[in-house]
Amino acid sequence: ACSEFGIHPELSFIKELYDQKQAAFVSNVGALVEPLTKTQFKNGGASRCVGLFSHSDQQQAAQTLKCQVSGASPKGAGGRLADALGSGAQKYRTTSFTVAGTATWSQGFDTRAEVIDRRQGSVRFREYQQLQTLVSNITGVKHGNVYCEEYAKVLEEAIHSSEDLGAVLDNVELKTAFEASSSLEQQLKQVARLIMARKERKAERDFFFVSLGGFDTHKSVATVLASKFKEVDDALRMFVSELQAQGIFDSTVLVTHSDFGRTLTPNSGAGTDHAWAGNHVVLGGDLKGGAVFNEFPKALLEGNDQDAGRGRLIPKYPWESMMVPISEWMGLDRGQHADVFPNLANFNASHILNRAALFRS
């Protein structure tokens, strides 16, 4: 369908990174259990995600990468990757943070996500010094109930973690001004502070989850997108500038996810509705950027080979297409693929980007 591509004018910084080969687009991706054709979608014959076109279901699908199971029981892809890197051959010291409240993506089976406030950072228990003995007594009691034991354990870990991390972050000074005002800028500023404190935290592999809503453009899509894209671009400009000043951008990768793309045909309110496949951004200093990865849809007209109806494109590639090479770049052993990506065996090599194609190292 396309041999030349454009970038929205409000994404000027991403265009700069693209030209510097530090940003790339990954096209035609979305939640899949296994490869799915238009015929199979309409008539059956292949496994499908639960709750297609539903925000809640597909937000979980993008975070768990196990869309045939509803809810958060599979844990998050970021958390499972942290589990694997921590238990693999290198035994990396891994930490998973979320600056967007409780997030499934950050939570593993063994990895507990650290929740960071976008304004205050690590929120500490104000009366900890006065109540330290009382807290120790409460959490030190042995209970005959597994739920009580788990609650006491989590409470103790949360208080100690926030105290330790808060003490570290108190001494952090960023390299740039980073005057954050929007929600995304505030979230990324906290990520930058945590990265700045990496040596004090003895970090080897870190995971960060940030979030930005407001893309449910059932009306006025052009106006909304321009505003949201500017918010994203401004935040990334400050964030990347800080990482470059820290000399850590080559060791950082940022990747976007979403519940789903939007319909290619408009609705009556000059907007779009819930769809499926979409295009996503990967950026980082070690990237082989300046490219659009994966095969772009051959046609975008209604009724094309990927059209599930009303321009809802069935993805040709799963989320794993870009997440597998990213995980390998971070140090994941190939023997641990199945632990992190439970549906990976359903796809062949043509569906998954090669690490060497995406990264320089």
XYZ file of C-alpha atoms in Angstrom:
361
model
C 0.000 0.000 0.000
C 2.848 2.403 0.820
C 6.469 2.890 -0.197
C 6.927 6.279 1.464
C 5.799 7.236 4.963
C 5.271 10.436 6.899
C 5.351 11.292 10.596
C 2.736 13.512 12.216
C 4.034 17.120 12.424
C 3.592 17.142 16.208
C 6.109 14.272 16.505
C 9.062 16.349 15.369
C 11.464 15.001 18.002
C 10.668 11.393 17.121
C 11.406 12.392 13.499
C 14.792 13.736 14.632
C 15.570 10.455 16.395
C 14.371 8.509 13.345
C 16.740 10.466 11.105
C 19.556 9.795 13.598
C 18.672 6.077 13.452
C 17.723 6.088 17.133
C 13.991 5.533 16.553
C 12.040 3.051 14.451
C 8.450 2.069 13.774
C 7.135 -1.479 14.108
C 4.046 -1.913 11.951
C 1.067 -4.227 11.751
C 1.263 -5.528 15.345
C -1.314 -6.381 17.973
C -2.618 -9.038 20.337
C -2.569 -12.542 18.840
C -2.649 -16.074 20.242
C -1.423 -17.466 16.919
C -1.433 -16.323 13.273
C -4.989 -15.504 12.218
C -6.383 -14.956 8.727
C -9.520 -13.067 7.777
C -11.238 -16.365 6.898
C -10.321 -17.888 10.261
C -11.530 -14.770 12.065
C -14.943 -15.027 10.406
C -15.350 -18.818 10.296
C -13.182 -20.138 13.120
C -10.231 -22.496 12.913
C -7.697 -20.580 15.013
C -7.461 -19.435 18.627
C -8.507 -15.863 19.357
C -8.034 -13.331 22.132
C -10.827 -12.877 24.630
C -12.653 -9.551 24.647
C -11.492 -8.215 21.305
C -12.181 -4.474 20.877
C -12.765 -4.108 24.641
C -10.552 -1.577 26.412
C -10.223 -3.501 29.671
C -9.529 -6.858 28.013
C -7.080 -5.567 25.434
C -5.213 -3.383 27.916
C -4.579 -6.562 29.887
C -3.709 -8.429 26.670
C -1.040 -5.864 25.763
C 0.430 -6.123 29.270
C 0.329 -9.905 29.748
C 0.964 -11.024 26.129
C -1.356 -13.914 26.863
C -4.579 -12.584 25.414
C -6.438 -15.919 25.459
C -6.640 -15.553 29.262
C -8.682 -12.714 30.735
C -7.408 -10.697 33.649
C -3.975 -10.393 35.229
C -3.363 -13.978 36.359
C -0.609 -14.594 33.743
C 1.271 -11.655 35.318
C 2.864 -8.959 33.186
C 5.345 -9.411 30.356
C 7.734 -6.948 32.006
C 7.471 -8.723 35.340
C 7.979 -12.168 33.781
C 11.037 -10.865 31.925
C 12.399 -9.459 35.183
C 11.795 -12.877 36.783
C 13.716 -14.605 33.989
C 16.662 -12.209 34.000
C 16.926 -12.539 37.762
C 16.926 -16.339 37.654
C 18.882 -16.861 34.408
C 22.539 -17.697 33.932
C 23.693 -14.146 34.719
C 21.433 -13.721 37.772
C 20.902 -10.038 36.994
C 19.781 -7.743 39.794
C 16.394 -6.674 38.421
C 13.810 -4.174 39.621
C 10.436 -3.328 38.125
C 8.862 0.089 38.653
C 5.515 1.564 37.690
C 4.957 5.328 37.719
C 1.341 4.912 36.616
C -0.234 3.254 39.634
C -0.687 -0.478 39.893
C 0.141 -2.011 36.490
C -0.079 -5.626 35.401
C 2.879 -5.253 32.993
C 5.301 -4.597 35.853
C 4.263 -7.514 38.048
C 5.988 -10.896 37.846
C 5.544 -14.143 39.719
C 8.656 -13.391 41.786
C 9.134 -9.722 40.934
C 7.067 -7.252 42.951
C 6.506 -3.940 41.211
C 7.662 -0.803 43.012
C 4.955 1.879 42.711
C 6.404 5.374 42.288
C 4.371 8.566 42.511
C 4.781 10.796 39.456
C 5.029 13.923 41.615
C 6.671 12.795 44.860
C 8.704 9.797 43.742
C 9.061 7.194 46.483
C 6.277 8.027 48.962
C 7.483 7.255 52.466
C 5.575 6.448 55.651
C 5.668 9.810 57.429
C 5.537 8.452 60.969
C 7.985 5.595 60.330
C 10.643 6.825 62.789
C 8.113 7.172 65.595
C 6.315 3.910 64.773
C 9.271 1.805 63.660
C 9.088 -0.490 66.690
C 5.336 -0.924 66.329
C 5.691 -1.784 62.632
C 8.397 -4.341 63.453
C 6.151 -5.913 66.090
C 3.187 -6.121 63.698
C 5.160 -7.589 60.803
C 7.254 -9.850 63.032
C 4.294 -11.789 64.471
C 3.863 -15.321 63.083
C 0.281 -16.046 62.064
C -1.461 -19.340 61.498
C -3.114 -17.966 58.375
C -1.349 -17.765 54.998
C -3.198 -14.565 54.058
C -2.091 -12.834 57.263
C 1.487 -13.975 56.678
C 1.475 -12.633 53.129
C -0.070 -9.314 54.186
C 2.541 -8.831 56.910
C 5.336 -9.691 54.476
C 4.115 -7.277 51.810
C 3.587 -4.499 54.369
C 7.110 -4.906 55.724
C 8.657 -4.979 52.244
C 6.697 -1.929 51.095
C 7.690 0.196 54.099
C 11.358 -0.782 53.984
C 11.537 -0.399 50.208
C 10.008 3.089 50.226
C 12.336 4.157 53.047
C 15.467 2.838 51.321
C 14.535 4.160 47.884
C 13.366 7.502 49.267
C 16.708 7.986 50.999
C 18.538 7.341 47.717
C 16.299 9.619 45.646
C 16.661 12.455 48.179
C 20.231 12.909 46.935
C 19.528 12.706 43.191
C 20.250 15.717 41.007
C 19.436 15.454 37.313
C 21.835 16.654 34.619
C 19.235 18.822 32.855
C 16.523 21.241 33.982
C 13.694 18.761 33.152
C 10.864 21.142 34.035
C 8.006 18.639 33.935
C 4.421 19.878 33.753
C 2.329 17.253 31.939
C 1.539 13.868 33.458
C 3.836 12.034 31.042
C 6.683 14.478 31.642
C 6.286 13.969 35.391
C 6.314 10.189 35.009
C 9.395 10.214 32.800
C 11.162 12.610 35.168
C 10.750 10.054 37.964
C 12.133 7.362 35.637
C 15.108 9.619 34.886
C 15.686 10.091 38.633
C 15.622 6.341 39.218
C 18.071 5.823 36.361
C 20.322 8.544 37.767
C 20.400 6.589 41.037
C 21.268 3.295 39.322
C 24.718 2.969 40.908
C 23.450 3.639 44.416
C 20.663 1.094 43.813
C 23.214 -1.398 42.397
C 20.871 -1.797 39.412
C 21.720 -4.153 36.546
C 18.376 -4.477 34.758
C 15.493 -2.063 35.328
C 11.934 -1.989 33.989
C 9.736 1.114 33.992
C 6.044 1.450 33.150
C 4.504 4.827 32.315
C 1.088 5.492 30.843
C -0.811 8.161 28.935
C -4.546 7.981 28.236
C -6.905 10.064 26.165
C -6.551 8.312 22.808
C -10.110 6.934 22.701
C -10.967 9.237 19.813
C -14.612 8.475 19.066
C -14.891 12.106 17.991
C -12.607 14.919 16.814
C -9.718 12.541 16.128
C -7.567 15.087 14.286
C -7.678 17.648 17.107
C -7.160 15.105 19.889
C -4.257 13.355 18.170
C -2.431 16.612 17.543
C -2.671 17.486 21.242
C -1.685 14.018 22.510
C 1.179 13.642 20.050
C 2.603 16.996 21.130
C 2.399 15.868 24.762
C 4.275 12.668 23.904
C 6.889 14.425 21.787
C 7.611 17.144 24.357
C 7.992 14.568 27.137
C 10.310 12.367 25.072
C 12.474 15.344 24.134
C 13.144 16.142 27.799
C 13.549 12.493 28.783
C 16.005 11.578 26.022
C 17.997 14.778 26.571
C 18.409 13.820 30.229
C 19.442 10.246 29.408
C 21.960 11.514 26.877
C 23.369 13.893 29.488
C 23.666 10.943 31.888
C 25.471 8.947 29.189
C 22.969 6.107 29.501
C 20.817 6.435 26.356
C 22.757 3.673 24.566
C 21.709 1.298 27.371
C 18.038 2.298 27.328
C 15.157 1.257 25.082
C 11.644 2.687 25.110
C 8.759 0.880 23.416
C 5.081 1.838 23.081
C 2.079 -0.441 23.603
C -1.666 0.162 23.326
C -4.862 -1.795 23.794
C -5.615 -1.550 20.051
C -5.453 0.615 16.940
C -8.436 2.477 15.514
C -10.811 1.882 12.620
C -9.622 3.110 9.241
C -13.143 4.277 8.380
C -14.473 7.279 10.329
C -17.651 7.450 12.365
C -20.275 10.189 12.248
C -18.452 12.294 14.851
C -15.277 12.807 12.818
C -13.679 10.158 15.010
C -12.635 6.525 14.945
C -13.703 3.440 16.858
C -12.057 0.436 18.483
C -10.012 -1.694 16.109
C -7.012 -4.030 16.366
C -3.627 -3.841 14.595
C -1.503 -0.738 14.986
C 1.938 0.782 14.521
C 4.326 1.374 17.412
C 7.522 3.206 18.229
C 10.820 1.852 19.542
C 13.623 4.227 20.425
C 17.037 3.961 22.035
C 20.676 4.844 21.553
C 21.665 1.314 20.531
C 18.851 0.938 18.000
C 19.301 0.321 14.280
C 16.607 2.870 13.652
C 15.533 4.888 10.659
C 13.326 2.027 9.465
C 9.768 0.711 9.448
C 9.933 -2.916 10.542
C 7.505 -5.697 9.566
C 5.458 -5.882 6.403
C 3.063 -2.965 6.172
C -0.529 -3.911 5.163
C -0.800 -4.356 1.408
C -4.034 -2.366 1.296
C -5.904 -0.021 3.636
C -9.238 0.051 1.820
C -12.315 -1.585 3.339
C -12.524 -5.272 2.475
C -8.747 -5.820 2.245
C -7.239 -9.163 3.257
C -6.675 -8.032 6.860
C -9.992 -6.217 7.326
C -12.171 -7.711 10.055
C -14.830 -5.101 9.216
C -14.944 -1.288 9.132
C -11.184 -1.104 8.692
C -10.374 -3.089 11.823
C -7.122 -4.655 10.639
C -6.231 -8.122 11.910
C -2.571 -7.968 13.031
C -0.092 -9.921 10.953
C 2.485 -9.808 13.755
C 2.121 -10.327 17.525
C 3.487 -8.075 20.271
C 6.263 -10.638 20.575
C 7.532 -9.434 17.189
C 9.358 -6.574 18.891
C 9.415 -7.745 22.513
C 11.457 -10.899 21.853
C 14.460 -9.054 20.371
C 14.210 -6.406 23.101
C 14.286 -9.132 25.774
C 17.291 -10.787 24.130
C 19.061 -7.427 23.977
C 18.496 -7.175 27.739
C 20.119 -10.574 28.256
C 17.298 -13.139 28.166
C 18.509 -16.698 27.578
C 16.833 -18.374 24.611
C 15.961 -21.294 26.849
C 13.748 -18.942 28.879
C 11.647 -17.703 25.948
C 8.669 -19.867 26.862
C 8.645 -18.571 30.452
C 8.356 -14.975 29.277
C 6.391 -15.435 26.033
C 3.908 -18.294 26.462
C 2.498 -17.945 22.917
C 5.839 -17.655 21.123
C 5.849 -21.286 19.968
C 2.706 -20.555 17.925
C 4.666 -18.258 15.585
C 7.531 -18.885 13.189
C 10.675 -16.836 12.593
C 8.959 -14.655 9.978
C 6.735 -13.188 12.708
C 9.579 -12.202 15.073
C 12.203 -9.540 14.445
C 15.802 -10.647 14.732
C 17.784 -8.947 17.467
C 20.564 -8.128 14.990
C 18.047 -6.332 12.762
C 16.814 -4.114 15.603
C 19.974 -3.421 17.637
C 23.597 -2.575 16.923
C 24.970 -4.677 19.804
